[in-house]
CSV table of C-alpha atoms and ligand atoms in Angstrom, one decimal:
chain,number,residue,atom,x,y,z
A,32,MET,CA,-28.0,6.9,-0.2
A,33,SER,CA,-31.0,4.8,0.8
A,34,GLY,CA,-32.0,7.0,3.8
A,35,PHE,CA,-31.0,4.2,6.2
A,36,ARG,CA,-27.9,4.2,8.4
A,37,THR,CA,-26.5,0.7,7.6
A,38,ILE,CA,-23.9,0.8,4.9
A,39,ILE,CA,-24.1,-2.4,3.0
A,40,GLU,CA,-21.6,-4.2,0.7
A,41,PRO,CA,-22.5,-2.6,-2.7
A,42,PHE,CA,-22.5,-6.0,-4.5
A,43,ARG,CA,-23.9,-9.5,-4.2
A,44,ILE,CA,-21.7,-12.6,-4.2
A,45,LYS,CA,-21.7,-14.8,-7.2
A,46,SER,CA,-18.9,-17.2,-6.5
A,47,VAL,CA,-17.6,-18.3,-3.1
A,48,GLU,CA,-14.3,-19.8,-1.9
A,49,PRO,CA,-14.3,-22.0,1.2
A,50,ILE,CA,-11.9,-21.1,4.1
A,51,ARG,CA,-10.4,-23.7,6.4
A,52,PHE,CA,-10.7,-23.8,10.1
A,53,THR,CA,-7.6,-25.1,11.8
A,54,THR,CA,-6.9,-26.4,15.3
A,55,PRO,CA,-4.5,-24.7,17.8
A,56,ILE,CA,-2.1,-27.5,17.4
A,57,GLU,CA,-2.1,-27.2,13.6
A,58,ARG,CA,-1.5,-23.5,13.9
A,59,GLU,CA,1.4,-24.0,16.3
A,60,ASP,CA,3.0,-26.5,13.9
A,61,ALA,CA,2.5,-24.2,10.9
A,62,LEU,CA,4.1,-21.3,12.9
A,63,ARG,CA,7.1,-23.4,13.8
A,64,ALA,CA,7.5,-24.7,10.2
A,65,ALA,CA,7.4,-21.1,8.9
A,66,GLY,CA,10.1,-19.9,11.4
A,67,TYR,CA,7.4,-17.7,12.9
A,68,ASN,CA,7.3,-15.6,9.7
A,69,LEU,CA,3.7,-15.2,8.6
A,70,PHE,CA,4.8,-14.9,5.0
A,71,GLY,CA,5.9,-18.6,5.3
A,72,LEU,CA,2.4,-19.9,6.1
A,73,GLY,CA,0.4,-21.8,3.5
A,74,SER,CA,-2.8,-19.9,2.7
A,75,SER,CA,-4.9,-23.0,3.5
A,76,ASP,CA,-3.7,-22.7,7.2
A,77,VAL,CA,-5.1,-19.1,7.4
A,78,LEU,CA,-8.7,-18.5,8.2
A,79,ILE,CA,-8.9,-14.7,7.6
A,80,ASP,CA,-6.0,-13.4,5.5
A,81,LEU,CA,-5.3,-9.7,6.2
A,82,LEU,CA,-1.6,-10.0,5.2
A,83,THR,CA,-2.2,-7.5,2.4
A,84,ASP,CA,-4.7,-5.8,0.3
A,85,SER,CA,-2.4,-6.2,-2.7
A,86,GLY,CA,-3.7,-8.4,-5.5
A,87,THR,CA,-6.1,-10.2,-3.1
A,88,GLY,CA,-9.3,-8.4,-4.1
A,89,ALA,CA,-12.3,-10.0,-5.7
A,90,MET,CA,-12.9,-9.1,-9.3
A,91,SER,CA,-16.2,-8.0,-10.6
A,92,ALA,CA,-18.4,-9.8,-13.2
A,93,ALA,CA,-17.5,-7.0,-15.6
A,94,GLN,CA,-13.8,-7.7,-15.0
A,95,TRP,CA,-14.1,-11.4,-15.6
A,96,ALA,CA,-16.1,-10.6,-18.8
A,97,GLY,CA,-13.4,-8.3,-19.9
A,98,MET,CA,-10.8,-11.0,-19.4
A,99,MET,CA,-12.6,-13.2,-22.0
A,100,ARG,CA,-11.9,-10.7,-24.7
A,101,GLY,CA,-8.2,-10.5,-23.8
A,102,ASP,CA,-6.1,-10.0,-26.9
A,103,GLU,CA,-2.9,-12.0,-26.4
A,104,SER,CA,-1.1,-10.5,-29.5
A,105,TYR,CA,2.6,-9.9,-28.7
A,106,ALA,CA,2.5,-6.4,-30.3
A,107,GLY,CA,-0.3,-3.9,-30.7
A,108,SER,CA,-2.8,-5.8,-28.6
A,109,ALA,CA,-6.3,-4.3,-28.5
A,110,SER,CA,-6.3,-5.0,-24.8
A,111,PHE,CA,-3.3,-2.7,-24.3
A,112,GLN,CA,-5.2,0.0,-26.2
A,113,ARG,CA,-8.1,-0.3,-23.8
A,114,PHE,CA,-5.7,-0.3,-20.8
A,115,GLU,CA,-3.7,2.6,-22.1
A,116,GLN,CA,-6.9,4.6,-22.7
A,117,ALA,CA,-8.3,3.8,-19.2
A,118,ALA,CA,-5.0,4.8,-17.5
A,119,ARG,CA,-4.6,7.9,-19.7
A,120,GLU,CA,-8.1,9.1,-19.2
A,121,LEU,CA,-7.7,8.8,-15.5
A,122,THR,CA,-4.1,10.2,-15.1
A,123,GLY,CA,-3.7,12.5,-18.1
A,124,PHE,CA,-0.1,11.3,-18.5
A,125,ARG,CA,1.3,11.0,-22.1
A,126,HIS,CA,3.2,7.7,-21.6
A,127,ILE,CA,1.7,4.7,-20.0
A,128,ILE,CA,4.1,1.8,-19.6
A,129,PRO,CA,2.6,-1.4,-18.4
A,130,THR,CA,4.5,-3.5,-15.8
A,131,HIS,CA,3.8,-6.7,-14.0
A,132,GLN,CA,3.4,-4.9,-10.7
A,133,GLY,CA,4.3,-1.7,-8.9
A,134,ARG,CA,7.8,-2.6,-7.9
A,135,ALA,CA,8.7,-3.2,-11.6
A,136,ALA,CA,7.7,0.4,-12.3
A,137,GLU,CA,9.8,1.5,-9.4
A,138,ARG,CA,12.7,-0.5,-10.5
A,139,ILE,CA,12.6,0.9,-14.0
A,140,LEU,CA,12.2,4.4,-12.8
A,141,CYS,CA,15.1,4.1,-10.3
A,142,ALA,CA,17.4,2.3,-12.8
A,143,GLU,CA,16.9,5.2,-15.3
A,144,THR,CA,17.0,8.2,-12.9
A,145,VAL,CA,18.9,7.4,-9.7
A,146,ARG,CA,22.7,7.6,-9.4
A,147,PRO,CA,24.8,6.6,-6.4
A,148,GLY,CA,24.7,9.2,-3.7
A,149,ASP,CA,21.4,10.7,-4.8
A,150,ALA,CA,18.7,11.6,-2.2
A,151,LEU,CA,15.1,10.6,-3.0
A,152,PRO,CA,12.5,12.2,-0.8
A,153,ASN,CA,8.9,10.8,-0.3
A,154,ASN,CA,6.4,11.2,2.5
A,155,ASN,CA,7.3,7.5,3.5
A,156,HIS,CA,8.9,5.2,1.0
A,157,PHE,CA,7.1,1.9,0.9
A,158,ASP,CA,9.5,-1.1,1.4
A,159,THR,CA,9.8,-1.9,-2.3
A,160,THR,CA,10.4,1.7,-3.2
A,161,ARG,CA,13.0,2.1,-0.6
A,162,ALA,CA,14.7,-1.1,-1.7
A,163,ASN,CA,14.7,-0.1,-5.4
A,164,VAL,CA,16.1,3.3,-4.5
A,165,GLU,CA,18.8,1.8,-2.5
A,166,HIS,CA,19.5,-0.9,-5.1
A,167,SER,CA,20.3,2.0,-7.5
A,168,GLY,CA,22.7,3.5,-4.9
A,169,GLY,CA,20.3,6.2,-3.8
A,170,ARG,CA,19.2,7.2,-0.3
A,171,ALA,CA,15.5,7.0,0.5
A,172,VAL,CA,14.5,10.0,2.7
A,173,ASP,CA,11.2,10.0,4.6
A,174,LEU,CA,9.8,13.5,5.0
A,175,VAL,CA,6.2,12.8,6.3
A,176,ILE,CA,4.9,15.6,8.6
A,177,GLU,CA,5.6,15.3,12.3
A,178,GLU,CA,1.9,14.2,13.1
A,179,GLY,CA,2.4,11.3,10.7
A,180,ARG,CA,5.2,9.9,12.9
A,181,ARG,CA,3.0,9.8,16.0
A,182,PRO,CA,0.4,6.9,16.0
A,183,GLN,CA,-1.9,8.5,18.6
A,184,THR,CA,-2.1,12.0,17.1
A,185,LEU,CA,-5.1,12.9,15.1
A,186,HIS,CA,-4.7,14.8,11.8
A,187,PRO,CA,-6.9,14.6,8.7
A,188,PHE,CA,-4.0,14.2,6.3
A,189,LYS,CA,-1.2,12.4,8.3
A,190,GLY,CA,0.4,11.4,5.0
A,191,ASN,CA,1.3,14.9,4.0
A,192,VAL,CA,4.9,15.8,3.0
A,193,ASP,CA,6.7,18.2,5.4
A,194,VAL,CA,7.2,20.9,2.7
A,195,SER,CA,9.8,22.9,4.8
A,196,ALA,CA,11.8,19.7,5.4
A,197,LEU,CA,11.7,19.2,1.6
A,198,GLU,CA,13.0,22.7,1.0
A,199,ARG,CA,15.8,22.1,3.5
A,200,LEU,CA,16.8,18.8,1.9
A,201,ILE,CA,17.0,20.5,-1.5
A,202,GLN,CA,19.2,23.2,0.1
A,203,THR,CA,21.6,20.8,1.8
A,204,GLU,CA,21.8,18.1,-0.9
A,205,GLY,CA,21.6,20.5,-3.9
A,206,ARG,CA,19.0,20.0,-6.6
A,207,GLU,CA,21.3,18.1,-8.9
A,208,ARG,CA,21.5,15.3,-6.3
A,209,ILE,CA,17.7,14.8,-6.2
A,210,PRO,CA,16.4,13.1,-9.4
A,211,TRP,CA,12.8,13.4,-8.3
A,212,VAL,CA,10.4,13.9,-5.4
A,213,MET,CA,7.6,11.4,-4.6
A,214,ALA,CA,4.4,11.4,-2.6
A,215,THR,CA,2.7,8.1,-1.8
A,216,VAL,CA,-1.0,8.2,-1.8
A,217,THR,CA,-2.3,7.0,0.5
A,218,ASN,CA,0.8,6.6,2.6
A,219,ASN,CA,1.0,2.9,3.3
A,220,ALA,CA,4.1,2.8,5.4
A,221,GLY,CA,2.7,5.7,7.5
A,222,GLY,CA,-0.6,4.0,8.2
A,223,GLY,CA,-2.6,4.3,4.9
A,224,GLN,CA,-3.0,8.0,5.7
A,225,PRO,CA,-4.1,10.4,2.9
A,226,VAL,CA,-2.2,13.4,1.4
A,227,SER,CA,-4.3,16.5,0.8
A,228,LEU,CA,-4.7,18.3,-2.4
A,229,GLN,CA,-3.3,21.4,-0.7
A,230,ASN,CA,-0.2,19.5,0.2
A,231,LEU,CA,0.3,18.1,-3.3
A,232,ARG,CA,0.0,21.6,-4.7
A,233,ALA,CA,2.6,22.8,-2.2
A,234,VAL,CA,5.0,20.0,-3.2
A,235,ARG,CA,4.4,20.9,-6.8
A,236,ALA,CA,5.3,24.5,-6.1
A,237,VAL,CA,8.6,23.5,-4.5
A,238,CYS,CA,9.4,21.2,-7.4
A,239,ASP,CA,8.6,24.0,-9.8
A,240,ARG,CA,10.8,26.4,-8.0
A,241,HIS,CA,13.8,23.9,-8.2
A,242,GLY,CA,13.0,22.3,-11.5
A,243,LEU,CA,12.5,18.9,-10.0
A,244,PRO,CA,10.1,16.2,-11.3
A,245,PHE,CA,7.3,15.1,-9.0
A,246,TYR,CA,6.0,11.6,-9.0
A,247,LEU,CA,3.1,9.9,-7.2
A,248,ASP,CA,3.3,6.4,-5.8
A,249,ALA,CA,-0.4,6.1,-6.8
A,250,CYS,CA,-1.3,2.6,-5.6
A,251,ARG,CA,-4.3,3.8,-3.6
A,252,PHE,CA,-5.2,7.0,-5.5
A,253,ALA,CA,-9.0,6.4,-5.2
A,254,GLU,CA,-8.9,5.9,-1.4
A,255,ASN,CA,-6.8,9.0,-1.2
A,256,ALA,CA,-9.4,10.9,-3.4
A,257,TRP,CA,-12.2,9.7,-1.1
A,258,PHE,CA,-10.5,11.1,2.0
A,259,ILE,CA,-9.9,14.4,0.2
A,260,ARG,CA,-13.6,14.6,-0.6
A,261,GLN,CA,-14.6,13.8,3.0
A,262,ARG,CA,-12.0,15.9,4.8
A,263,GLU,CA,-10.6,18.7,2.7
A,264,PRO,CA,-12.5,22.0,2.8
A,265,GLY,CA,-14.3,22.7,-0.4
A,266,GLN,CA,-13.9,19.2,-1.9
A,267,GLY,CA,-17.2,17.6,-0.6
A,268,GLY,CA,-19.1,18.4,-3.8
A,269,ARG,CA,-16.6,16.9,-6.2
A,270,SER,CA,-16.6,13.3,-7.5
A,271,PRO,CA,-13.7,11.0,-6.4
A,272,ARG,CA,-12.7,10.8,-10.1
A,273,GLU,CA,-12.5,14.6,-10.5
A,274,ILE,CA,-10.3,14.7,-7.4
A,275,ALA,CA,-8.1,11.9,-8.6
A,276,ARG,CA,-7.6,13.6,-11.9
A,277,GLU,CA,-6.5,16.8,-10.1
A,278,MET,CA,-4.1,14.8,-7.9
A,279,PHE,CA,-2.5,13.3,-11.1
A,280,SER,CA,-2.4,16.6,-12.8
A,281,LEU,CA,-0.2,18.0,-10.1
A,282,ALA,CA,2.5,15.4,-10.8
A,283,ASP,CA,4.9,14.7,-13.7
A,284,GLY,CA,4.4,11.0,-13.5
A,285,ALA,CA,3.4,8.0,-11.3
A,286,THR,CA,4.3,4.5,-10.4
A,287,PHE,CA,1.2,2.3,-9.9
A,288,SER,CA,0.5,-1.2,-8.6
A,289,ALA,CA,-2.9,-2.2,-10.1
A,290,LYS,CA,-3.1,-4.8,-7.3
A,291,LYS,CA,-4.6,-2.2,-5.1
A,292,ASP,CA,-6.8,0.5,-6.6
A,293,GLY,CA,-6.6,-1.2,-10.0
A,294,LEU,CA,-8.9,-3.8,-8.5
A,295,ALA,CA,-6.8,-6.5,-10.2
A,296,ASN,CA,-4.9,-9.5,-9.0
A,297,ILE,CA,-1.7,-8.4,-10.9
A,298,GLY,CA,-0.3,-5.6,-12.9
A,299,GLY,CA,0.8,-2.0,-12.7
A,300,PHE,CA,2.2,0.8,-14.8
A,301,LEU,CA,4.8,3.6,-14.9
A,302,ALA,CA,3.4,6.8,-16.3
A,303,MET,CA,5.0,10.1,-17.2
A,304,ASN,CA,5.0,13.1,-19.5
A,305,ASP,CA,8.8,13.2,-20.1
A,306,ASP,CA,9.3,11.8,-23.7
A,307,ALA,CA,13.1,11.2,-23.5
A,308,LEU,CA,12.8,9.4,-20.1
A,309,ALA,CA,9.8,7.3,-21.3
A,310,LEU,CA,11.9,6.1,-24.3
A,311,ARG,CA,14.7,4.9,-21.9
A,312,CYS,CA,12.1,3.3,-19.6
A,313,ARG,CA,10.5,1.5,-22.5
A,314,ASN,CA,13.9,0.1,-23.6
A,315,ASN,CA,14.5,-1.0,-20.0
A,316,LEU,CA,11.0,-2.6,-20.0
A,317,ILE,CA,11.8,-4.6,-23.2
A,318,LEU,CA,15.0,-5.9,-21.6
A,319,THR,CA,13.3,-7.2,-18.4
A,320,GLU,CA,9.5,-7.1,-18.5
A,321,GLY,CA,8.3,-7.5,-22.1
A,322,PHE,CA,7.3,-5.5,-25.2
A,323,PRO,CA,5.7,-2.1,-24.4
A,324,THR,CA,2.2,-3.2,-25.3
A,325,TYR,CA,2.1,-6.0,-22.6
A,326,GLY,CA,4.9,-5.3,-20.2
A,327,GLY,CA,5.0,-8.7,-18.5
A,328,LEU,CA,1.2,-9.0,-18.4
A,329,ALA,CA,-1.2,-11.2,-20.3
A,330,GLY,CA,-3.8,-9.4,-22.5
A,331,TYR,CA,-6.5,-10.5,-20.1
A,332,ASP,CA,-4.8,-8.8,-17.2
A,333,LEU,CA,-4.7,-5.5,-19.1
A,334,GLU,CA,-8.5,-5.9,-19.6
A,335,ALA,CA,-9.1,-6.5,-15.9
A,336,ILE,CA,-7.1,-3.4,-15.0
A,337,ALA,CA,-8.9,-1.3,-17.6
A,338,VAL,CA,-12.3,-2.2,-16.1
A,339,GLY,CA,-10.9,-1.9,-12.5
A,340,LEU,CA,-9.7,1.7,-13.0
A,341,GLU,CA,-13.3,2.6,-13.9
A,342,GLU,CA,-14.9,0.7,-11.1
A,343,VAL,CA,-12.7,1.9,-8.3
A,344,THR,CA,-13.9,5.5,-8.3
A,345,ASP,CA,-17.5,4.5,-7.9
A,346,GLU,CA,-18.9,6.4,-4.9
A,347,ASP,CA,-20.9,3.5,-3.4
A,348,TYR,CA,-17.8,1.3,-3.6
A,349,LEU,CA,-15.5,3.9,-1.9
A,350,HIS,CA,-18.1,4.7,0.7
A,351,TYR,CA,-18.3,1.0,1.7
A,352,ARG,CA,-14.6,0.4,1.4
A,353,ILE,CA,-13.5,3.2,3.7
A,354,ARG,CA,-16.4,2.6,6.1
A,355,SER,CA,-15.5,-1.1,6.5
A,356,VAL,CA,-12.0,-0.2,7.6
A,357,GLU,CA,-13.3,2.5,9.9
A,358,TYR,CA,-15.9,0.0,11.4
A,359,LEU,CA,-13.1,-2.5,12.3
A,360,TRP,CA,-11.0,0.4,13.8
A,361,GLU,CA,-14.0,1.6,15.9
A,362,ARG,CA,-14.4,-1.9,17.4
A,363,MET,CA,-10.8,-1.9,18.5
A,364,ASP,CA,-10.8,1.7,19.7
A,365,ALA,CA,-14.0,1.1,21.7
A,366,ALA,CA,-12.2,-1.8,23.4
A,367,GLY,CA,-9.2,0.3,24.3
A,368,VAL,CA,-6.8,-1.4,21.9
A,369,PRO,CA,-4.1,1.1,20.9
A,370,THR,CA,-4.2,1.8,17.2
A,371,LEU,CA,-2.8,4.3,14.7
A,372,LYS,CA,-5.4,7.1,14.6
A,373,PRO,CA,-7.4,7.9,12.5
A,374,PRO,CA,-7.8,4.6,10.6
A,375,GLY,CA,-6.2,4.3,7.1
A,376,GLY,CA,-8.0,3.7,3.9
A,377,HIS,CA,-7.0,0.1,3.4
A,378,ALA,CA,-6.1,-1.1,6.8
A,379,VAL,CA,-6.2,-0.8,10.6
A,380,TYR,CA,-2.8,-0.5,12.2
A,381,LEU,CA,-2.3,-1.8,15.7
A,382,ASP,CA,0.2,0.1,17.8
A,383,ALA,CA,2.3,-2.8,19.2
A,384,ALA,CA,4.7,-0.5,21.0
A,385,ALA,CA,1.9,1.0,23.1
A,386,LEU,CA,0.2,-2.5,23.6
A,387,LEU,CA,3.4,-4.3,24.5
A,388,PRO,CA,5.5,-1.8,26.4
A,389,HIS,CA,7.3,-4.6,28.2
A,390,LEU,CA,8.9,-5.5,24.8
A,391,SER,CA,11.7,-3.2,23.5
A,392,ALA,CA,12.1,-2.7,19.7
A,393,ARG,CA,14.9,-5.3,19.9
A,394,ALA,CA,12.4,-7.9,20.9
A,395,TYR,CA,10.2,-7.1,17.8
A,396,PRO,CA,6.9,-6.4,19.6
A,397,ALA,CA,4.8,-6.1,16.4
A,398,GLN,CA,6.1,-9.5,15.3
A,399,ALA,CA,5.1,-10.9,18.6
A,400,LEU,CA,1.5,-9.5,18.2
A,401,ALA,CA,1.1,-10.6,14.6
A,402,VAL,CA,2.2,-14.1,15.5
A,403,GLU,CA,-0.3,-14.3,18.4
A,404,LEU,CA,-3.2,-13.1,16.3
A,405,TYR,CA,-2.5,-16.1,14.0
A,406,ARG,CA,-2.0,-18.5,16.9
A,407,ALA,CA,-5.2,-17.4,18.6
A,408,GLY,CA,-7.6,-17.0,15.7
A,409,GLY,CA,-6.0,-17.9,12.4
A,410,VAL,CA,-5.9,-14.3,11.4
A,411,ARG,CA,-2.9,-13.4,9.3
A,412,SER,CA,-1.7,-9.7,9.5
A,413,VAL,CA,1.7,-8.2,8.8
A,414,GLU,CA,4.4,-6.7,10.9
A,415,MET,CA,5.3,-3.2,10.0
A,416,GLY,CA,7.8,-2.3,12.6
A,417,SER,CA,11.5,-3.0,13.2
A,418,VAL,CA,11.4,-6.2,11.2
A,419,MET,CA,10.2,-4.5,8.1
A,420,PHE,CA,11.8,-1.0,8.5
A,421,GLY,CA,14.6,-1.5,11.1
A,422,ARG,CA,18.1,-1.2,9.7
A,423,PRO,CA,20.6,-3.8,10.6
A,424,LEU,CA,23.7,-2.1,12.1
A,425,PRO,CA,27.3,-3.1,11.1
A,426,GLY,CA,28.1,-4.1,14.7
A,427,GLY,CA,25.0,-6.3,15.0
A,428,GLY,CA,21.5,-5.4,16.1
A,429,ASP,CA,19.2,-2.9,14.4
A,430,GLU,CA,18.4,0.8,14.3
A,431,PRO,CA,14.7,0.5,15.3
A,432,ALA,CA,11.8,1.7,13.1
A,433,ALA,CA,9.9,4.9,13.9
A,434,MET,CA,6.8,2.9,14.8
A,435,GLU,CA,6.0,-0.7,15.8
A,436,LEU,CA,2.8,-1.5,13.9
A,437,VAL,CA,0.8,-4.5,13.0
A,438,ARG,CA,-1.3,-4.0,9.8
A,439,LEU,CA,-4.6,-5.6,9.3
A,440,ALA,CA,-5.1,-4.9,5.5
A,441,LEU,CA,-8.6,-5.6,4.1
A,442,PRO,CA,-8.7,-7.2,0.7
A,443,ARG,CA,-11.2,-5.4,-1.6
A,444,ARG,CA,-14.7,-6.8,-1.9
A,445,VAL,CA,-13.7,-10.1,-0.2
A,446,TYR,CA,-14.8,-10.3,3.5
A,447,THR,CA,-18.2,-9.6,4.9
A,448,GLN,CA,-19.2,-7.8,8.1
A,449,SER,CA,-19.2,-11.1,10.2
A,450,HIS,CA,-15.6,-11.8,9.1
A,451,ILE,CA,-14.7,-8.3,10.3
A,452,ASP,CA,-16.5,-8.9,13.6
A,453,TYR,CA,-14.6,-12.1,14.1
A,454,VAL,CA,-11.3,-10.3,13.5
A,455,ALA,CA,-12.2,-7.7,16.1
A,456,GLU,CA,-13.0,-10.4,18.6
A,457,VAL,CA,-9.7,-12.1,18.0
A,458,VAL,CA,-7.7,-8.8,18.4
A,459,ILE,CA,-9.6,-7.7,21.5
A,460,SER,CA,-9.0,-11.1,23.1
A,461,VAL,CA,-5.3,-11.1,22.4
A,462,ALA,CA,-4.9,-7.5,23.5
A,463,SER,CA,-6.5,-8.5,26.9
A,464,ARG,CA,-3.5,-10.7,27.7
A,465,ALA,CA,-0.9,-8.6,25.9
A,466,THR,CA,1.4,-8.6,29.0
A,467,GLU,CA,1.9,-12.3,28.6
A,468,LEU,CA,3.3,-12.1,25.1
A,469,ALA,CA,7.1,-12.9,24.6
A,470,GLY,CA,9.3,-11.3,22.0
A,471,PHE,CA,11.3,-12.8,19.1
A,472,ARG,CA,14.8,-12.8,17.8
A,473,ILE,CA,15.9,-13.1,14.2
A,474,THR,CA,17.8,-16.3,13.4
A,475,SER,CA,18.3,-15.7,9.7
A,476,GLN,CA,17.7,-12.8,7.3
A,477,ALA,CA,18.4,-11.5,3.8
A,478,GLY,CA,20.2,-8.2,3.2
A,479,LEU,CA,17.3,-6.5,1.4
A,480,LEU,CA,13.5,-6.8,2.2
A,481,ARG,CA,14.4,-9.2,5.0
A,482,HIS,CA,10.8,-9.4,6.4
A,483,PHE,CA,9.7,-11.6,3.5
A,484,THR,CA,12.0,-14.5,4.4
A,485,ALA,CA,13.6,-13.9,7.9
A,486,ARG,CA,13.2,-16.7,10.4
A,487,PHE,CA,12.6,-16.1,14.1
A,488,GLU,CA,12.8,-17.8,17.4
A,489,PRO,CA,10.7,-16.9,20.5
A,490,LEU,CA,12.7,-15.3,23.3
B,57,PLP,C1,2.6,2.2,-1.4
B,57,PLP,C2,3.1,1.1,-2.2
B,57,PLP,N1,4.0,1.2,-3.2
B,57,PLP,C3,4.4,0.2,-3.9
B,57,PLP,C4,4.0,-1.1,-3.8
B,57,PLP,C5,4.5,-2.2,-4.6
B,57,PLP,O1,3.6,-2.7,-5.4
B,57,PLP,P1,3.7,-4.2,-5.9
B,57,PLP,O2,3.4,-5.1,-4.7
B,57,PLP,O3,2.6,-4.3,-7.0
B,57,PLP,O4,5.0,-4.4,-6.5
B,57,PLP,C6,3.1,-1.3,-2.7
B,57,PLP,C7,2.6,-2.7,-2.5
B,57,PLP,O5,2.1,-3.1,-1.4
B,57,PLP,C8,2.6,-0.2,-1.9
B,57,PLP,O6,1.7,-0.4,-1.0
């Protein structure tokens, strides 16, 4: 834009939060106390927190200003009207049902549509989506294209749904056993990879042929729109907002966590065009989340989201956002650290299976790598391998996950380039002694979403 090569953060910093440096002994103690589960660490023991990009972003001055006019009325709040208008203007959906976060939208949708034995296809279900489907007795089926299952394979839209596999699933299950089809944009569990407009259109066509509703898990719709603009033939001249609108127009509804591309610290919504289903979902909402004009959120949260939904499609913001992730990835790639290629929209994913071939999936290589990044440099990442996605087998042990990844997720508008340079240095240093890393075993775990609370022991 400026005619210079350097892409700068398109903001200046108005308020700062100190981060704490810890000693190696403090980090070892913290790891032991947390049972080697990075979710168990206190944030004050973490120097650079790349656990998630969810709810961890910095809000803008305009969002904070919006929060000051939050209308906390129980019913008919003006803040809800602004929130509803912003979400409707973006998505075009008739019904916008606010929820306290994305998984509440998923829970309500699943509770009202999924019956035991149903099959629910998605490119890759995120962990909460999968858990909600399963909690309602359904079977979460991942139908991402073959390239999306191979970390080292380059493809511009590795998040695409395998449309022939979708057709086959509908033939074998029968359309009456499939309450809806979903596509996650971008595909977080598959490496933050985008889905093309062409693929969304193809899924829409399949759904139309079989009379099936099509939903987007739209947490990162703006990042997905940016990739479409950059990579899809004929899309380069369109604004991210126009592209996002077309993405939504191809679906019948969406679940949305505003903690990602809502640029807010909490919130979400469930959106749809189906009047009868919306009525049932709103009744479910009243039972568990709150009245339909606040849905478990404060009025000021609704204001922050309304502003965030505007800001997130800003071209300068998206350019900087996607480029920062790419920059971190380039540093790793240049140093020969195996990563999922190409980089995702919100995160860099390290390929722990390739980096630690001496550890089998049973020894949780991605957990070993994530723990070492914290031990070495105070960097918190998240395991996205057999701990998160492996399935405990009845006779003991696990069915391993398709990939063993460590995700370094960048919070939005939080860290500067020197933070990112530091992270790259830590990762490269750990990778240089990868052969020394030992695996882990699980000593205790919950039945659902075990990665949040499991405890581990080094092998
Ligand atoms: C793709 C995707 N879907 C759903 C969710 C759930 O959203 P929330 O954390 O707001 O419940 C997440 C959160 O990380 C996600 O990445």
